[in-house]
C-alpha positions as a LaTeX table, in Angstrom:
\begin{tabular}{lrrr}
\hline
Residue & $x$ (\AA) & $y$ (\AA) & $z$ (\AA) \\
\hline
Met1 & $-2.90$ & $-23.76$ & 73.19 \\
Leu2 & $-6.65$ & $-24.10$ & 73.58 \\
Lys3 & $-8.36$ & $-27.23$ & 72.29 \\
Val4 & $-11.88$ & $-26.60$ & 71.04 \\
Ala5 & $-14.71$ & $-28.62$ & 69.52 \\
Val6 & $-17.40$ & $-27.43$ & 67.14 \\
Ala7 & $-20.58$ & $-29.50$ & 67.45 \\
Gln8 & $-22.52$ & $-29.54$ & 64.19 \\
Ile9 & $-25.66$ & $-31.48$ & 65.08 \\
Ala10 & $-29.37$ & $-31.54$ & 64.32 \\
Pro11 & $-32.02$ & $-30.92$ & 66.94 \\
Val12 & $-34.77$ & $-33.38$ & 67.67 \\
Trp13 & $-36.92$ & $-30.65$ & 66.23 \\
Leu14 & $-39.10$ & $-28.82$ & 68.74 \\
Asn15 & $-38.37$ & $-31.39$ & 71.44 \\
Arg16 & $-36.41$ & $-29.78$ & 74.28 \\
Val17 & $-35.67$ & $-32.88$ & 76.37 \\
Ala18 & $-34.52$ & $-35.08$ & 73.49 \\
Thr19 & $-32.35$ & $-32.32$ & 72.00 \\
Leu20 & $-30.73$ & $-31.60$ & 75.34 \\
Glu21 & $-29.85$ & $-35.28$ & 75.61 \\
Lys22 & $-27.93$ & $-34.97$ & 72.32 \\
Val23 & $-26.20$ & $-31.83$ & 73.57 \\
Val24 & $-25.11$ & $-33.49$ & 76.82 \\
Ser25 & $-23.76$ & $-36.45$ & 74.85 \\
Lys26 & $-21.62$ & $-34.18$ & 72.66 \\
Ile27 & $-20.33$ & $-32.21$ & 75.66 \\
Thr28 & $-19.28$ & $-35.46$ & 77.29 \\
Glu29 & $-17.59$ & $-36.62$ & 74.10 \\
Ala30 & $-15.71$ & $-33.34$ & 73.69 \\
Gly31 & $-14.68$ & $-33.42$ & 77.36 \\
Glu32 & $-13.26$ & $-36.91$ & 76.93 \\
Glu33 & $-11.11$ & $-35.50$ & 74.10 \\
Lys34 & $-9.71$ & $-32.94$ & 76.59 \\
Cys35 & $-11.34$ & $-29.99$ & 74.86 \\
Gln36 & $-11.66$ & $-26.76$ & 76.84 \\
Leu37 & $-14.57$ & $-25.37$ & 74.82 \\
Val38 & $-17.42$ & $-26.83$ & 72.77 \\
Val39 & $-19.76$ & $-24.67$ & 70.68 \\
Phe40 & $-23.26$ & $-25.47$ & 69.37 \\
Gly41 & $-25.42$ & $-23.70$ & 66.77 \\
Glu42 & $-28.09$ & $-21.01$ & 67.07 \\
Ala43 & $-31.49$ & $-21.92$ & 68.59 \\
Leu44 & $-30.45$ & $-25.57$ & 68.63 \\
Val45 & $-32.65$ & $-26.28$ & 71.63 \\
Pro46 & $-35.41$ & $-26.97$ & 70.75 \\
Gly47 & $-34.84$ & $-25.87$ & 67.15 \\
Tyr48 & $-35.10$ & $-23.02$ & 64.66 \\
Pro49 & $-38.66$ & $-21.85$ & 63.70 \\
Phe50 & $-38.44$ & $-23.04$ & 60.10 \\
Trp51 & $-42.22$ & $-23.33$ & 59.82 \\
Val52 & $-42.81$ & $-19.55$ & 59.83 \\
Glu53 & $-41.42$ & $-19.06$ & 56.33 \\
His54 & $-43.33$ & $-22.00$ & 54.90 \\
Thr55 & $-46.78$ & $-21.62$ & 56.49 \\
Glu56 & $-47.72$ & $-17.98$ & 55.87 \\
Gly57 & $-46.53$ & $-17.00$ & 59.33 \\
Ala58 & $-47.51$ & $-13.33$ & 58.96 \\
Ile59 & $-51.25$ & $-14.03$ & 58.70 \\
Phe60 & $-52.85$ & $-12.28$ & 61.67 \\
Asp61 & $-54.78$ & $-14.32$ & 64.24 \\
Ser62 & $-54.04$ & $-17.61$ & 62.49 \\
Asp63 & $-55.07$ & $-20.70$ & 64.46 \\
Leu64 & $-52.25$ & $-22.61$ & 62.76 \\
Gln65 & $-49.62$ & $-20.11$ & 63.91 \\
Lys66 & $-51.09$ & $-19.98$ & 67.41 \\
Asp67 & $-50.93$ & $-23.76$ & 67.74 \\
Leu68 & $-47.33$ & $-23.92$ & 66.57 \\
Tyr69 & $-46.27$ & $-20.98$ & 68.71 \\
Ala70 & $-47.90$ & $-22.45$ & 71.82 \\
His71 & $-45.98$ & $-25.68$ & 71.25 \\
Tyr72 & $-42.77$ & $-23.69$ & 70.74 \\
Val73 & $-43.28$ & $-21.89$ & 74.04 \\
Asp74 & $-43.89$ & $-25.20$ & 75.79 \\
Gln75 & $-40.67$ & $-26.70$ & 74.39 \\
Ala76 & $-38.47$ & $-23.62$ & 74.88 \\
Val77 & $-35.74$ & $-23.49$ & 77.52 \\
Asp78 & $-36.53$ & $-21.96$ & 80.90 \\
Val79 & $-33.10$ & $-21.18$ & 82.34 \\
Val80 & $-34.45$ & $-20.14$ & 85.76 \\
Arg81 & $-36.43$ & $-23.37$ & 86.10 \\
Gly82 & $-33.23$ & $-25.36$ & 85.64 \\
Asp83 & $-33.74$ & $-26.77$ & 82.16 \\
Leu84 & $-29.97$ & $-26.55$ & 81.57 \\
Asp85 & $-28.96$ & $-28.33$ & 84.78 \\
Ala86 & $-27.85$ & $-31.48$ & 82.92 \\
Val87 & $-25.83$ & $-29.37$ & 80.48 \\
Cys88 & $-24.13$ & $-27.57$ & 83.38 \\
Lys89 & $-23.34$ & $-30.90$ & 85.04 \\
Ala90 & $-21.82$ & $-32.26$ & 81.84 \\
Ala91 & $-19.67$ & $-29.15$ & 81.52 \\
Lys92 & $-18.48$ & $-29.49$ & 85.13 \\
Asp93 & $-17.83$ & $-33.22$ & 84.82 \\
Gly94 & $-15.88$ & $-32.73$ & 81.59 \\
His95 & $-14.05$ & $-29.58$ & 82.75 \\
Ile96 & $-15.19$ & $-27.90$ & 79.55 \\
Ala97 & $-16.83$ & $-24.56$ & 78.75 \\
Val98 & $-19.92$ & $-24.49$ & 76.53 \\
Tyr99 & $-21.58$ & $-22.02$ & 74.18 \\
Leu100 & $-25.12$ & $-23.22$ & 73.44 \\
Gly101 & $-27.81$ & $-21.64$ & 71.29 \\
Ile102 & $-31.29$ & $-21.91$ & 72.80 \\
Val103 & $-34.79$ & $-20.56$ & 72.39 \\
Glu104 & $-35.29$ & $-19.06$ & 75.83 \\
Arg105 & $-38.67$ & $-18.81$ & 77.55 \\
Ala106 & $-38.08$ & $-15.78$ & 79.76 \\
Gln107 & $-39.79$ & $-15.68$ & 83.15 \\
Asp108 & $-38.86$ & $-12.01$ & 83.54 \\
Arg109 & $-40.73$ & $-11.17$ & 80.32 \\
Ala110 & $-43.94$ & $-13.16$ & 80.85 \\
Asp111 & $-42.75$ & $-16.19$ & 78.86 \\
Ser112 & $-41.83$ & $-14.29$ & 75.68 \\
Leu113 & $-39.30$ & $-16.15$ & 73.55 \\
Tyr114 & $-35.74$ & $-15.05$ & 72.86 \\
Cys115 & $-33.02$ & $-16.43$ & 70.64 \\
Ser116 & $-30.34$ & $-16.70$ & 73.32 \\
Leu117 & $-26.70$ & $-17.74$ & 73.44 \\
Val118 & $-25.68$ & $-19.22$ & 76.78 \\
Tyr119 & $-22.12$ & $-19.40$ & 78.08 \\
Ile120 & $-21.41$ & $-22.06$ & 80.71 \\
Asp121 & $-17.93$ & $-22.19$ & 82.23 \\
Ala122 & $-15.87$ & $-25.28$ & 82.99 \\
His123 & $-17.20$ & $-25.27$ & 86.57 \\
Gly124 & $-20.72$ & $-25.77$ & 85.22 \\
Glu125 & $-21.86$ & $-22.24$ & 86.05 \\
Ile126 & $-23.97$ & $-20.14$ & 83.66 \\
Gln127 & $-22.02$ & $-16.91$ & 83.18 \\
Ser128 & $-24.12$ & $-15.12$ & 80.57 \\
Val129 & $-27.36$ & $-15.45$ & 78.61 \\
His130 & $-27.21$ & $-13.21$ & 75.55 \\
Arg131 & $-30.62$ & $-12.45$ & 74.00 \\
Lys132 & $-30.33$ & $-11.68$ & 70.31 \\
Val133 & $-30.64$ & $-7.91$ & 70.02 \\
Met134 & $-32.58$ & $-8.00$ & 66.74 \\
Pro135 & $-34.17$ & $-11.14$ & 65.30 \\
Thr136 & $-33.90$ & $-11.28$ & 61.52 \\
Tyr137 & $-36.91$ & $-10.83$ & 59.23 \\
Glu138 & $-39.58$ & $-13.50$ & 59.88 \\
Glu139 & $-37.88$ & $-14.49$ & 63.14 \\
Arg140 & $-39.52$ & $-11.40$ & 64.66 \\
Leu141 & $-42.90$ & $-13.14$ & 64.36 \\
Val142 & $-41.90$ & $-15.57$ & 67.14 \\
Trp143 & $-38.77$ & $-14.16$ & 68.84 \\
Ser144 & $-38.66$ & $-11.01$ & 70.92 \\
Ile145 & $-36.06$ & $-8.24$ & 70.66 \\
Gly146 & $-33.24$ & $-8.73$ & 73.17 \\
Asp147 & $-30.87$ & $-6.42$ & 75.00 \\
Gly148 & $-27.20$ & $-5.84$ & 75.80 \\
Asn149 & $-27.04$ & $-7.73$ & 79.07 \\
Gly150 & $-25.31$ & $-10.75$ & 77.56 \\
Leu151 & $-22.81$ & $-8.82$ & 75.46 \\
Gln152 & $-19.96$ & $-10.03$ & 77.64 \\
Val153 & $-16.59$ & $-11.71$ & 77.25 \\
His154 & $-15.25$ & $-14.51$ & 79.45 \\
Glu155 & $-11.77$ & $-15.61$ & 80.47 \\
Leu156 & $-10.90$ & $-18.97$ & 78.93 \\
Gly157 & $-7.28$ & $-20.02$ & 79.29 \\
Pro158 & $-5.18$ & $-17.38$ & 77.50 \\
Phe159 & $-8.24$ & $-16.14$ & 75.60 \\
Lys160 & $-11.19$ & $-13.85$ & 76.16 \\
Val161 & $-14.20$ & $-15.37$ & 74.40 \\
Gly162 & $-17.45$ & $-13.72$ & 73.36 \\
Gly163 & $-20.28$ & $-14.65$ & 71.04 \\
Leu164 & $-23.10$ & $-13.42$ & 68.82 \\
Asn165 & $-26.18$ & $-14.99$ & 67.25 \\
Cys166 & $-26.41$ & $-15.33$ & 63.47 \\
Trp167 & $-26.90$ & $-11.95$ & 61.74 \\
Glu168 & $-25.76$ & $-10.08$ & 64.85 \\
Asn169 & $-22.35$ & $-10.95$ & 63.46 \\
Trp170 & $-23.06$ & $-8.48$ & 60.63 \\
Met171 & $-23.66$ & $-5.67$ & 63.15 \\
Pro172 & $-20.45$ & $-3.58$ & 63.46 \\
Met173 & $-21.34$ & $-2.11$ & 66.84 \\
Ala174 & $-22.27$ & $-5.49$ & 68.33 \\
Arg175 & $-18.88$ & $-6.83$ & 67.25 \\
Ala176 & $-17.13$ & $-3.69$ & 68.48 \\
Ser177 & $-18.74$ & $-4.01$ & 71.93 \\
Leu178 & $-17.01$ & $-7.37$ & 72.34 \\
Tyr179 & $-13.71$ & $-6.26$ & 70.82 \\
Ala180 & $-13.60$ & $-3.37$ & 73.30 \\
Gln181 & $-13.86$ & $-5.83$ & 76.19 \\
Gly182 & $-10.72$ & $-7.60$ & 74.98 \\
Glu183 & $-12.29$ & $-10.39$ & 72.95 \\
Asn184 & $-9.75$ & $-12.42$ & 71.00 \\
Leu185 & $-11.81$ & $-15.57$ & 70.40 \\
His186 & $-15.13$ & $-14.87$ & 68.71 \\
Val187 & $-18.00$ & $-17.36$ & 68.54 \\
Ala188 & $-20.61$ & $-16.96$ & 65.80 \\
Val189 & $-23.58$ & $-19.32$ & 65.98 \\
Trp190 & $-26.00$ & $-20.05$ & 63.14 \\
Pro191 & $-29.04$ & $-22.26$ & 62.49 \\
Gly192 & $-26.98$ & $-23.62$ & 59.63 \\
Asn193 & $-26.15$ & $-22.66$ & 56.07 \\
Tyr194 & $-22.88$ & $-22.46$ & 54.20 \\
Arg195 & $-23.90$ & $-19.19$ & 52.55 \\
Asn196 & $-23.91$ & $-17.43$ & 55.92 \\
Val197 & $-20.31$ & $-18.17$ & 56.82 \\
Tyr198 & $-18.05$ & $-18.51$ & 53.77 \\
Asp199 & $-17.46$ & $-14.79$ & 53.28 \\
Leu200 & $-18.22$ & $-13.25$ & 56.69 \\
Ile201 & $-16.15$ & $-15.41$ & 59.03 \\
Pro202 & $-12.76$ & $-14.58$ & 57.46 \\
Val203 & $-13.73$ & $-10.89$ & 57.46 \\
Ile204 & $-14.46$ & $-10.92$ & 61.20 \\
Ala205 & $-11.16$ & $-12.71$ & 61.80 \\
Lys206 & $-9.21$ & $-10.16$ & 59.77 \\
Glu207 & $-11.04$ & $-7.22$ & 61.32 \\
Ser208 & $-10.60$ & $-8.36$ & 64.92 \\
Arg209 & $-7.33$ & $-10.29$ & 64.47 \\
Ser210 & $-8.99$ & $-13.00$ & 66.54 \\
Tyr211 & $-9.82$ & $-16.64$ & 66.05 \\
Val212 & $-13.43$ & $-17.03$ & 64.92 \\
Ile213 & $-15.46$ & $-20.19$ & 65.49 \\
Ala214 & $-18.68$ & $-20.57$ & 63.49 \\
Ala215 & $-21.01$ & $-23.28$ & 64.79 \\
Ser216 & $-23.97$ & $-24.25$ & 62.64 \\
Gly217 & $-26.75$ & $-26.77$ & 62.80 \\
Val218 & $-28.02$ & $-29.24$ & 60.23 \\
Trp219 & $-31.62$ & $-30.20$ & 59.68 \\
Asn220 & $-33.80$ & $-31.85$ & 57.05 \\
Ala221 & $-37.57$ & $-31.57$ & 56.82 \\
Ala222 & $-37.74$ & $-35.37$ & 56.59 \\
Asp223 & $-37.07$ & $-35.29$ & 60.34 \\
Ile224 & $-40.32$ & $-33.51$ & 61.24 \\
Pro225 & $-41.75$ & $-35.53$ & 64.16 \\
Asp226 & $-45.20$ & $-37.05$ & 63.73 \\
Asp227 & $-46.42$ & $-35.74$ & 67.08 \\
Leu228 & $-46.06$ & $-32.02$ & 66.30 \\
Pro229 & $-49.17$ & $-29.89$ & 65.87 \\
His230 & $-50.13$ & $-29.88$ & 62.18 \\
Ala231 & $-47.34$ & $-32.36$ & 61.40 \\
Asn232 & $-48.92$ & $-33.47$ & 58.11 \\
Leu233 & $-49.20$ & $-29.90$ & 56.86 \\
Leu234 & $-45.62$ & $-29.16$ & 57.85 \\
Lys235 & $-44.42$ & $-32.23$ & 55.96 \\
Glu236 & $-46.38$ & $-31.09$ & 52.92 \\
Arg237 & $-45.01$ & $-27.54$ & 52.98 \\
Met238 & $-41.40$ & $-28.12$ & 54.11 \\
Lys239 & $-39.12$ & $-30.21$ & 51.91 \\
Gly240 & $-35.46$ & $-31.16$ & 51.79 \\
Thr241 & $-32.50$ & $-29.65$ & 53.61 \\
Leu242 & $-33.30$ & $-26.46$ & 55.50 \\
Ala243 & $-29.96$ & $-26.22$ & 57.33 \\
Asn244 & $-26.84$ & $-27.66$ & 55.71 \\
Gly245 & $-24.24$ & $-26.75$ & 58.34 \\
Gly246 & $-21.17$ & $-24.76$ & 57.39 \\
Ser247 & $-19.33$ & $-24.94$ & 60.72 \\
Cys248 & $-15.77$ & $-23.65$ & 60.44 \\
Val249 & $-12.87$ & $-21.95$ & 62.22 \\
Ala250 & $-10.82$ & $-19.02$ & 60.91 \\
Lys251 & $-7.37$ & $-17.89$ & 62.07 \\
Pro252 & $-6.60$ & $-14.28$ & 63.07 \\
Asp253 & $-5.18$ & $-13.64$ & 59.59 \\
Gly254 & $-8.46$ & $-14.73$ & 57.96 \\
Ser255 & $-7.21$ & $-18.05$ & 56.64 \\
Trp256 & $-9.09$ & $-21.26$ & 57.37 \\
Leu257 & $-8.14$ & $-23.53$ & 60.24 \\
Ile258 & $-11.23$ & $-25.64$ & 59.52 \\
Glu259 & $-12.98$ & $-24.92$ & 56.22 \\
Pro260 & $-16.80$ & $-24.89$ & 56.23 \\
Val261 & $-18.19$ & $-28.42$ & 56.55 \\
Thr262 & $-21.68$ & $-29.19$ & 55.24 \\
Asp263 & $-24.32$ & $-31.89$ & 55.23 \\
Arg264 & $-23.22$ & $-33.99$ & 58.16 \\
Glu265 & $-23.42$ & $-34.20$ & 61.94 \\
Asp266 & $-20.06$ & $-34.38$ & 63.67 \\
Leu267 & $-17.69$ & $-32.93$ & 66.24 \\
Phe268 & $-14.78$ & $-31.03$ & 64.71 \\
Tyr269 & $-11.63$ & $-30.53$ & 66.77 \\
Thr270 & $-8.79$ & $-28.06$ & 66.54 \\
Glu271 & $-6.26$ & $-26.19$ & 68.67 \\
Leu272 & $-5.87$ & $-22.41$ & 68.90 \\
Asp273 & $-2.50$ & $-20.75$ & 69.46 \\
His274 & $-2.83$ & $-17.47$ & 71.36 \\
Gln275 & 0.55 & $-16.31$ & 70.05 \\
Met276 & $-0.97$ & $-15.97$ & 66.58 \\
Val277 & $-3.39$ & $-13.35$ & 67.92 \\
Arg278 & $-0.48$ & $-11.34$ & 69.30 \\
Lys279 & 1.48 & $-11.59$ & 66.07 \\
Glu280 & $-1.42$ & $-10.41$ & 63.90 \\
Arg281 & $-2.27$ & $-7.52$ & 66.23 \\
Leu282 & 1.06 & $-5.92$ & 65.44 \\
Leu283 & $-0.61$ & $-4.87$ & 62.18 \\
Leu284 & $-4.11$ & $-4.08$ & 63.43 \\
Asn285 & $-5.69$ & $-3.91$ & 66.88 \\
Val286 & $-9.10$ & $-2.28$ & 66.53 \\
Ser287 & $-9.68$ & $-1.76$ & 70.25 \\
Gly288 & $-6.03$ & $-1.20$ & 71.11 \\
His289 & $-3.33$ & 0.88 & 69.45 \\
Tyr290 & $-5.38$ & 1.27 & 66.26 \\
Ser291 & $-8.42$ & 2.70 & 68.04 \\
Arg292 & $-9.09$ & 6.40 & 68.54 \\
Pro293 & $-11.23$ & 6.76 & 71.68 \\
Asp294 & $-10.76$ & 10.53 & 71.48 \\
Val295 & $-12.64$ & 10.41 & 68.16 \\
Phe296 & $-14.88$ & 7.32 & 68.38 \\
Gln297 & $-16.66$ & 5.90 & 71.43 \\
Leu298 & $-19.34$ & 3.21 & 71.78 \\
Glu299 & $-21.79$ & 3.21 & 74.70 \\
Leu300 & $-23.01$ & $-0.23$ & 75.76 \\
Asn301 & $-26.12$ & $-0.64$ & 77.92 \\
Gln302 & $-25.83$ & $-4.03$ & 79.65 \\
Glu303 & $-28.94$ & $-3.61$ & 81.78 \\
Arg304 & $-31.43$ & $-6.47$ & 81.45 \\
Gln305 & $-34.58$ & $-4.88$ & 80.03 \\
Asn306 & $-37.80$ & $-5.34$ & 81.97 \\
Pro307 & $-41.12$ & $-3.44$ & 81.73 \\
Leu308 & $-41.43$ & $-3.23$ & 85.52 \\
Lys309 & $-39.11$ & $-1.09$ & 87.62 \\
Lys310 & $-40.02$ & $-1.22$ & 91.30 \\
Lys311 & $-39.45$ & 1.69 & 93.62 \\
Asn312 & $-39.20$ & 1.31 & 97.36 \\
Pro313 & $-41.90$ & 3.59 & 98.88 \\
Asp314 & $-39.78$ & 4.01 & 102.02 \\
Thr315 & $-36.87$ & 5.65 & 100.21 \\
\hline
\end{tabular}
């Protein structure tokens, strides 16, 4: 059995340090409950770019958008700099693995921003940073297009766990790339809305015959901090609940282990029985006996994409 926690929390919006403090607190709490994995929502640190949709984000050369973007870059997570050190320490101290959604400021891409899903093992070591391969719709105004480097699975007790960001979970080949690596525990992270999970999560579970954890955030525009650039305008334009949660867990047969929960911050606990995966895969195993590699093959490029490729002049 694997005990897991789903952390449905709100960011301290666009404040990296304060949001990371909340994350560390929840990791510690889940560790004290003897969980082996805790999962947080998409772009939780420092928060989802809700303003783009509500402030005419596509207007070219807008001073408003430049100000907000510059603040977003400043508050984004620089993994190389060590912004996640406290998270890694909490994971190590609690002997618990962590999946955490961040907005990553990438040193290797001149500080461009990526919607990234970070896996930290129970030793406190970062094992993968998956940059969302295709941001959705208006997200592309602030987030860059990622690559396949982080499309990896990780050993976790009897399971192999992998994860995708938000609408990547609708991408058949992204899912298949994880299935083919032996994934049997799938993590789907979202900024937070019930409508995103209620139909898709059971489908992924039935397709993969895996457990599926969906971790979502919650957030209300009433929590816009006063010290943000253009805070008064944001408060005028953005109203009510923008992320209502929907965190849930589905069994390998598609039934609910935890039904979608909305409109509250909390840690949700459950235990996963690996034997159920094996039982359900008698009927369907999409990367095993039910696959046809002589007919269908998927090529995965896991190289980290960078515009500069250096050549040694002496070779």
